[in-house]
């Protein structure tokens, strides 16, 4: 009898195992499924009556949009976070932000380490696809390092913010701690959710609020591989920086200067008018940093100049560092394409970056990521432009913000029709897992030919 039961169980479980093997064969696919699962769980939790202050439960679109925005670290909203969601709902949101920031597979690998004190090959591949490690042997230390780094930075920033909220704004200790924790997690994970209806506009001239948020955003957006390498360097390991770290640091530094400078110039007599020098500099710096892709705003983007919107579009599309919490096509992709253009202009046969030659296959991967990113921005913008009454500048801004998982908005998100909001939901999901899935798939796919076709050169340019 028991043998019959065992055989029947085997018959039932075999198809399930085959399906699981197919789904987990690709680490990139597992990452995509992990984020989808987190969004689904978050949506269900936000649909419960306890998640809203009214106690009647959220609408399906509000729950789905918010769960996607939180898990994908975007920050776009269709309902007001502090007034619509209850304490439980806000807790679900910040939990989804943390899960999305650490990465579904990073968290799964950590749980496996804690429970079994070991990590399997498949789990290593999945974690590597999420946190961008260079090899399998260091995944265990990287997974633990990601969690330690995240907790450390978030704790320091949360403490600074909580102290300021308590001392400077007379918040109760419990409320100050909650505000500090929520905004620290949201900032380090580049999410941009805030517990104030005007986001950070009310603190635009307060450096004790804005500076910790900017530091958290920069550290979270630069990428864990870079943070780890910089940490080893500070601890006395004077090993030469990797090309990835040098590219990320240099391009990030340039963008952190160019972005705020452009905002300062373009908004000097506009949204910055009436502020003193210090407030102007702080606000411009804050809004030059946030497109990396945090989503906090200390000015009303519905009031900024169109030129500022375009500059912000570019900064959002570039995004932050690989292996971090930022979105966009990533600064290394952008930098590599610039070096490709420079090499072509100079007539060089190979592309070199910081005395290192770049593999042609990597150049094609960068080009593929960038062009797919352009398509994912332009096609939805065209659809929304044809189907709504909004102008091109605000729609392009909204779509770029969704794709790059930024969260900045001119305020039209809640006014879009349901099908338009579903487009943004799809973009947020693709923007978060798209680059990971694409690059991992391209890197793992190596299909050779047994023969080569004749060469021919079409006209270019």
Coordinates of C-alpha atoms in Angstrom, one line a residue:
X1 CA 0.0 0.0 0.0
X2 CA 2.7 2.4 1.0
X3 CA 4.6 1.6 -2.2
X4 CA 1.5 2.5 -4.3
X5 CA 1.2 5.8 -2.4
X6 CA 4.9 6.5 -3.0
X7 CA 4.6 5.8 -6.7
X8 CA 1.5 8.0 -7.0
X9 CA 3.3 10.8 -5.2
X10 CA 6.3 10.4 -7.5
X11 CA 4.0 10.6 -10.6
X12 CA 2.4 13.8 -9.3
X13 CA 5.7 15.5 -8.2
X14 CA 7.7 14.6 -11.3
X15 CA 6.0 17.2 -13.5
X16 CA 6.3 19.8 -10.8
X17 CA 10.0 19.1 -10.5
X18 CA 10.5 19.3 -14.2
X19 CA 8.6 22.7 -14.3
X20 CA 10.8 23.9 -11.4
X21 CA 13.9 22.9 -13.1
X22 CA 12.9 24.7 -16.3
X23 CA 12.0 27.8 -14.4
X24 CA 15.3 27.9 -12.3
X25 CA 17.6 26.9 -15.2
X26 CA 18.3 30.6 -15.8
X27 CA 19.4 32.7 -12.8
X28 CA 18.0 35.8 -14.6
X29 CA 14.6 34.1 -14.9
X30 CA 14.6 33.3 -11.2
X31 CA 15.3 37.0 -10.4
X32 CA 12.4 38.0 -12.6
X33 CA 10.1 35.5 -11.0
X34 CA 11.2 36.5 -7.5
X35 CA 10.3 40.1 -8.1
X36 CA 7.0 39.1 -9.6
X37 CA 6.2 37.0 -6.6
X38 CA 7.1 39.8 -4.2
X39 CA 4.8 42.2 -6.1
X40 CA 2.0 39.6 -5.9
X41 CA 2.4 39.1 -2.1
X42 CA 2.6 42.9 -1.6
X43 CA -0.5 43.5 -3.6
X44 CA -2.5 41.0 -1.6
X45 CA -1.3 42.5 1.7
X46 CA -2.2 46.0 0.6
X47 CA -5.6 44.8 -0.4
X48 CA -6.5 43.9 3.2
X49 CA -8.6 46.4 5.1
X50 CA -5.9 46.9 7.7
X51 CA -3.6 48.4 5.1
X52 CA -5.7 51.6 4.6
X53 CA -6.6 54.3 7.1
X54 CA -10.2 54.1 6.1
X55 CA -10.3 50.4 6.9
X56 CA -12.2 49.6 3.7
X57 CA -9.3 48.2 1.8
X58 CA -7.5 49.6 -1.2
X59 CA -8.6 49.3 -4.8
X60 CA -6.8 46.7 -6.9
X61 CA -5.0 49.2 -9.1
X62 CA -3.8 51.2 -6.1
X63 CA -2.5 48.1 -4.4
X64 CA -0.9 46.7 -7.5
X65 CA 0.7 50.0 -8.5
X66 CA 2.0 50.7 -5.0
X67 CA 3.4 47.2 -4.5
X68 CA 5.1 47.3 -7.9
X69 CA 6.5 50.8 -7.2
X70 CA 7.8 49.7 -3.8
X71 CA 9.3 46.4 -4.8
X72 CA 10.9 47.9 -7.9
X73 CA 12.3 50.8 -5.9
X74 CA 10.5 53.4 -7.9
X75 CA 8.4 55.7 -5.7
X76 CA 5.7 56.7 -8.2
X77 CA 2.3 56.8 -6.4
X78 CA -1.4 56.9 -7.3
X79 CA -2.5 57.6 -3.7
X80 CA -1.0 59.7 -1.0
X81 CA 1.2 57.5 1.1
X82 CA 0.9 59.2 4.5
X83 CA -2.9 59.8 4.4
X84 CA -4.1 56.7 2.4
X85 CA -2.1 53.9 3.9
X86 CA -2.3 52.9 7.6
X87 CA 0.7 52.1 9.7
X88 CA 0.4 48.5 8.6
X89 CA 0.2 49.5 5.0
X90 CA 3.2 51.8 5.3
X91 CA 5.1 48.9 7.0
X92 CA 4.2 46.7 4.0
X93 CA 5.6 49.3 1.7
X94 CA 8.9 49.7 3.5
X95 CA 9.2 46.0 3.7
X96 CA 8.7 45.6 0.0
X97 CA 11.3 48.4 -0.5
X98 CA 13.8 46.4 1.6
X99 CA 13.1 43.2 -0.2
X100 CA 13.5 44.8 -3.5
X101 CA 16.7 46.6 -2.5
X102 CA 18.4 43.6 -1.1
X103 CA 17.2 41.5 -4.0
X104 CA 14.9 38.5 -3.9
X105 CA 17.7 36.0 -4.5
X106 CA 20.1 37.7 -2.1
X107 CA 17.5 37.4 0.7
X108 CA 16.7 33.8 -0.4
X109 CA 20.4 32.9 -0.3
X110 CA 20.8 34.6 3.1
X111 CA 17.9 32.5 4.5
X112 CA 19.6 29.4 3.1
X113 CA 22.9 30.3 4.8
X114 CA 21.2 30.9 8.1
X115 CA 19.2 27.7 8.1
X116 CA 21.6 25.3 6.5
X117 CA 25.0 27.1 6.8
X118 CA 25.7 26.3 3.2
X119 CA 24.8 27.6 -0.2
X120 CA 24.2 25.5 -3.3
X121 CA 25.5 26.1 -6.8
X122 CA 22.1 27.1 -8.2
X123 CA 21.6 29.5 -5.4
X124 CA 25.0 31.0 -6.0
X125 CA 24.2 31.6 -9.6
X126 CA 20.9 33.2 -8.7
X127 CA 22.5 35.5 -6.1
X128 CA 25.3 36.3 -8.5
X129 CA 22.8 37.4 -11.1
X130 CA 21.3 39.8 -8.6
X131 CA 24.3 41.3 -6.8
X132 CA 26.8 41.2 -9.8
X133 CA 29.6 39.2 -8.2
X134 CA 32.5 38.2 -10.4
X135 CA 32.8 34.6 -9.4
X136 CA 31.0 31.9 -7.5
X137 CA 33.4 31.5 -4.6
X138 CA 32.7 34.9 -3.1
X139 CA 28.9 34.8 -3.3
X140 CA 28.5 33.7 0.3
X141 CA 30.6 36.6 1.7
X142 CA 28.9 39.0 -0.7
X143 CA 25.4 38.0 0.3
X144 CA 26.2 38.5 4.0
X145 CA 28.1 41.7 3.1
X146 CA 25.2 43.1 1.2
X147 CA 22.9 42.7 4.3
X148 CA 25.5 44.0 6.7
X149 CA 26.3 47.0 4.5
X150 CA 22.6 47.8 4.0
X151 CA 21.7 47.5 7.7
X152 CA 24.8 49.6 8.8
X153 CA 24.1 52.5 6.4
X154 CA 20.4 52.5 7.0
X155 CA 20.9 52.5 10.8
X156 CA 23.3 55.4 10.7
X157 CA 21.0 57.5 8.4
X158 CA 17.9 56.5 10.3
X159 CA 19.5 57.6 13.6
X160 CA 20.5 61.0 12.1
X161 CA 17.1 61.6 10.6
X162 CA 15.3 60.5 13.8
X163 CA 17.3 62.8 15.9
X164 CA 16.6 65.7 13.6
X165 CA 12.8 64.9 13.5
X166 CA 12.7 64.7 17.3
X167 CA 14.8 67.8 18.1
X168 CA 14.0 70.1 15.1
X169 CA 10.4 69.2 14.5
X170 CA 9.1 68.2 18.0
X171 CA 8.1 64.7 16.9
X172 CA 7.5 62.2 19.6
X173 CA 10.4 59.7 20.0
X174 CA 8.4 56.8 18.5
X175 CA 7.2 58.9 15.6
X176 CA 10.7 60.3 15.0
X177 CA 12.2 56.8 14.9
X178 CA 9.6 55.6 12.5
X179 CA 10.1 58.6 10.2
X180 CA 13.9 58.0 10.4
X181 CA 13.7 54.3 9.6
X182 CA 11.2 54.7 6.8
X183 CA 13.0 57.5 5.0
X184 CA 16.5 55.9 5.6
X185 CA 15.3 52.6 4.0
X186 CA 13.6 54.5 1.2
X187 CA 16.7 56.6 0.5
X188 CA 19.4 53.8 0.6
X189 CA 17.3 51.7 -1.6
X190 CA 16.7 54.6 -4.0
X191 CA 12.9 54.2 -3.6
X192 CA 11.8 57.8 -3.0
X193 CA 8.7 57.0 -0.9
X194 CA 8.1 59.6 1.8
X195 CA 5.7 60.0 4.7
X196 CA 4.8 63.6 3.8
X197 CA 2.3 64.6 1.2
X198 CA 4.7 67.0 -0.4
X199 CA 7.5 64.5 -0.2
X200 CA 10.6 66.5 1.0
X201 CA 9.5 70.0 -0.2
X202 CA 8.9 71.1 3.4
X203 CA 12.6 70.3 4.2
X204 CA 14.2 71.8 1.1
X205 CA 16.3 74.2 3.1
X206 CA 17.1 71.8 6.0
X207 CA 20.6 70.2 5.4
X208 CA 20.1 67.9 8.4
X209 CA 17.4 66.2 6.5
X210 CA 18.5 66.6 2.9
X211 CA 22.2 65.7 3.3
X212 CA 21.7 62.3 5.1
X213 CA 19.1 61.4 2.4
X214 CA 21.6 62.4 -0.4
X215 CA 24.4 60.3 1.2
X216 CA 22.2 57.3 1.5
X217 CA 21.0 57.7 -2.1
X218 CA 24.5 58.0 -3.5
X219 CA 25.8 55.0 -1.5
X220 CA 22.9 52.8 -2.4
X221 CA 23.0 53.8 -6.1
X222 CA 26.8 53.3 -6.6
X223 CA 26.4 49.6 -6.4
X224 CA 27.5 46.9 -3.9
X225 CA 30.5 45.7 -5.9
X226 CA 32.0 49.2 -5.8
X227 CA 31.1 49.7 -2.1
X228 CA 32.9 46.4 -1.2
X229 CA 36.0 47.3 -3.2
X230 CA 36.2 50.8 -1.7
X231 CA 35.7 49.3 1.7
X232 CA 38.6 46.9 1.2
X233 CA 40.7 49.8 0.0
X234 CA 39.9 51.9 3.1
X235 CA 40.9 48.9 5.3
X236 CA 44.4 48.9 3.8
X237 CA 44.1 46.6 0.8
X238 CA 46.0 48.8 -1.7
X239 CA 45.1 46.6 -4.6
X240 CA 44.5 48.4 -7.9
X241 CA 40.9 49.3 -8.5
X242 CA 39.0 47.2 -11.0
X243 CA 37.9 48.9 -14.2
X244 CA 34.3 48.6 -13.1
X245 CA 35.0 50.6 -9.9
X246 CA 37.1 53.2 -11.7
X247 CA 34.4 53.7 -14.3
X248 CA 31.6 53.9 -11.8
X249 CA 33.4 56.3 -9.5
X250 CA 34.6 58.7 -12.2
X251 CA 31.3 58.8 -14.1
X252 CA 29.3 59.1 -10.9
X253 CA 31.5 62.0 -9.7
X254 CA 31.0 63.8 -13.0
X255 CA 27.2 63.4 -12.9
X256 CA 27.1 64.5 -9.3
X257 CA 28.7 67.8 -10.4
X258 CA 27.0 68.3 -13.7
X259 CA 23.5 67.5 -12.6
X260 CA 23.3 69.9 -9.7
X261 CA 25.1 72.6 -11.7
X262 CA 22.6 72.4 -14.5
X263 CA 19.6 72.4 -12.1
X264 CA 21.1 75.5 -10.3
X265 CA 21.6 77.4 -13.6
X266 CA 18.2 76.5 -15.1
X267 CA 16.1 77.0 -12.0
X268 CA 18.0 80.0 -10.5
X269 CA 15.3 82.5 -11.4
X270 CA 12.5 79.9 -11.5
X271 CA 11.7 77.4 -8.6
X272 CA 14.8 78.6 -6.7
X273 CA 13.8 82.2 -6.9
X274 CA 13.4 83.8 -3.4
X275 CA 15.8 81.4 -1.6
X276 CA 19.1 82.5 -0.2
X277 CA 22.4 81.3 -1.6
X278 CA 22.6 78.3 0.8
X279 CA 19.1 77.1 0.2
X280 CA 19.5 77.4 -3.6
X281 CA 22.7 75.4 -3.5
X282 CA 21.2 72.8 -1.3
X283 CA 18.0 72.4 -3.3
X284 CA 19.9 72.3 -6.6
X285 CA 22.3 69.7 -5.3
X286 CA 19.4 67.6 -3.9
X287 CA 17.5 67.7 -7.2
X288 CA 20.7 66.9 -9.1
X289 CA 21.4 63.8 -7.0
X290 CA 17.9 62.4 -6.9
X291 CA 17.6 61.4 -10.5
X292 CA 20.2 58.7 -9.8
X293 CA 17.4 57.1 -9.1
X294 CA 15.9 58.0 -5.8
X295 CA 12.7 59.9 -6.5
X296 CA 12.7 62.3 -3.5
X297 CA 11.8 65.8 -4.5
X298 CA 12.3 69.1 -2.6
X299 CA 10.7 71.2 -5.4
X300 CA 7.4 70.8 -7.2
X301 CA 8.3 69.3 -10.6
X302 CA 5.1 70.5 -12.1
X303 CA 6.6 74.0 -11.7
X304 CA 10.1 73.4 -13.1
X305 CA 11.3 74.7 -16.5
X306 CA 11.0 72.3 -19.5
X307 CA 14.8 72.4 -19.9
X308 CA 15.1 71.0 -16.4
X309 CA 12.7 68.2 -17.1
X310 CA 14.8 67.2 -20.2
X311 CA 18.1 67.3 -18.2
X312 CA 16.4 65.2 -15.5
X313 CA 15.2 62.8 -18.2
X314 CA 18.8 62.2 -19.3
X315 CA 20.0 61.8 -15.7
X316 CA 17.2 59.3 -14.9
X317 CA 17.9 57.3 -18.1
X318 CA 21.6 56.9 -17.2
X319 CA 20.8 55.9 -13.7
X320 CA 23.3 54.7 -11.1
X321 CA 25.8 51.8 -10.7
X322 CA 25.4 48.2 -11.5
X323 CA 24.7 45.8 -8.6
X324 CA 23.1 48.5 -6.5
X325 CA 19.6 49.8 -5.9
X326 CA 19.5 52.3 -8.7
X327 CA 17.8 51.9 -12.1
X328 CA 18.5 53.2 -15.6
X329 CA 20.9 51.7 -18.1
X330 CA 23.7 52.2 -15.5
X331 CA 26.7 54.6 -15.6
X332 CA 29.1 51.9 -16.8
X333 CA 26.9 51.2 -19.9
X334 CA 26.7 55.0 -20.6
X335 CA 30.5 55.4 -20.2
X336 CA 31.4 52.4 -22.3
X337 CA 29.3 53.7 -25.2
X338 CA 31.0 57.1 -24.9
X339 CA 34.4 55.3 -25.2
X340 CA 33.1 53.3 -28.2
X341 CA 32.2 56.6 -29.9
X342 CA 35.5 58.2 -29.1
X343 CA 37.4 55.2 -30.5
X344 CA 35.4 55.3 -33.7
X345 CA 36.0 59.0 -34.1
X346 CA 39.7 58.5 -33.6
X347 CA 39.8 55.6 -36.1
X348 CA 41.1 53.1 -33.5
X349 CA 40.5 49.4 -34.1
X350 CA 39.9 48.6 -30.5
X351 CA 38.2 50.3 -27.6
X352 CA 40.4 51.0 -24.6
X353 CA 39.3 52.4 -21.2
X354 CA 41.9 53.3 -18.5
X355 CA 44.6 51.3 -20.3
X356 CA 42.4 48.2 -20.6
X357 CA 41.0 46.9 -23.9
X358 CA 37.2 46.2 -23.9
X359 CA 35.9 42.9 -25.3
X360 CA 33.8 43.6 -28.5
X361 CA 31.1 41.4 -27.1
X362 CA 30.7 43.7 -24.1
X363 CA 30.4 46.6 -26.4
X364 CA 27.5 44.9 -28.1
X365 CA 25.9 44.1 -24.8
X366 CA 26.1 47.8 -23.8
X367 CA 24.6 48.8 -27.1
X368 CA 21.8 46.3 -26.7
X369 CA 20.9 47.5 -23.2
X370 CA 20.9 51.2 -24.3
X371 CA 18.8 50.7 -27.4
X372 CA 16.3 48.4 -25.6
X373 CA 16.1 51.1 -22.9
X374 CA 15.3 53.7 -25.6
X375 CA 12.6 51.5 -27.1
X376 CA 11.1 50.9 -23.6
X377 CA 10.8 54.7 -23.1
X378 CA 9.8 55.9 -26.6
X379 CA 7.0 53.3 -27.4
X380 CA 5.0 53.8 -24.1
X381 CA 5.5 57.6 -24.4
X382 CA 4.0 57.4 -27.9
X383 CA 1.1 55.3 -26.8
X384 CA 0.3 57.6 -23.9
X385 CA 0.7 60.7 -26.0
X386 CA -1.9 59.3 -28.5
X387 CA -4.3 58.1 -25.8
X388 CA -4.3 61.0 -23.3
X389 CA -4.4 64.7 -23.3
X390 CA -1.1 65.3 -21.6
X391 CA 1.8 67.1 -23.2
X392 CA 4.9 65.3 -24.5
X393 CA 7.3 66.8 -21.9
X394 CA 5.4 65.5 -18.9
X395 CA 4.6 62.1 -20.4
X396 CA 8.2 61.5 -21.4
X397 CA 9.2 62.5 -17.9
X398 CA 6.7 60.1 -16.3
X399 CA 7.7 57.2 -18.6
X400 CA 11.4 57.7 -18.1
X401 CA 10.9 57.9 -14.4
X402 CA 9.0 54.6 -14.4
X403 CA 11.5 52.8 -16.6
X404 CA 14.5 54.1 -14.7
X405 CA 12.7 53.3 -11.4
X406 CA 13.2 56.8 -10.2
X407 CA 9.8 58.0 -8.9
X408 CA 10.0 61.7 -9.8
X409 CA 6.7 63.0 -11.2
X410 CA 5.1 66.1 -12.3
X411 CA 1.9 64.9 -10.5
X412 CA 0.1 63.2 -13.4
X413 CA 0.5 59.6 -12.2
X414 CA -2.9 59.4 -10.5
X415 CA -4.6 61.2 -13.4
X416 CA -3.6 58.7 -16.0
X417 CA -6.3 56.2 -17.0
X418 CA -6.1 52.7 -15.7
X419 CA -4.5 51.3 -18.9
X420 CA -1.9 54.1 -18.6
X421 CA -1.1 53.2 -15.0
X422 CA -0.8 49.5 -16.1
X423 CA 1.8 50.6 -18.7
X424 CA 3.8 52.3 -15.9
X425 CA 3.5 49.1 -13.7
X426 CA 4.9 47.1 -16.6
X427 CA 7.7 49.7 -17.1
X428 CA 8.6 49.7 -13.4
X429 CA 8.9 45.9 -13.4
X430 CA 10.9 45.8 -16.7
X431 CA 13.1 48.6 -15.5
X432 CA 14.0 46.8 -12.4
X433 CA 14.6 43.3 -13.7
X434 CA 15.1 44.1 -17.4
X435 CA 18.8 45.1 -17.3
X436 CA 19.6 42.2 -14.9
X437 CA 17.7 39.7 -17.1
X438 CA 19.1 41.1 -20.4
X439 CA 22.8 41.3 -19.4
X440 CA 22.7 37.9 -17.6
X441 CA 21.1 36.3 -20.6
X442 CA 23.6 37.9 -23.0
X443 CA 26.5 37.0 -20.8
X444 CA 25.4 33.4 -20.4
X445 CA 24.5 32.8 -24.0
X446 CA 27.5 31.9 -26.2
X447 CA 26.3 30.4 -29.5
X448 CA 29.2 29.8 -32.0
X449 CA 29.1 29.2 -35.7
X450 CA 30.9 26.5 -37.6
X451 CA 31.2 28.7 -40.5
X452 CA 31.4 32.5 -41.3
X453 CA 29.4 34.2 -44.0
X454 CA 30.9 36.6 -46.5
X455 CA 31.6 40.1 -45.3
X456 CA 29.9 43.2 -46.7
X457 CA 29.9 46.8 -45.6
X458 CA 26.7 48.9 -45.8
X459 CA 27.0 52.7 -45.6
X460 CA 26.9 54.0 -42.1
X461 CA 26.0 57.6 -41.3

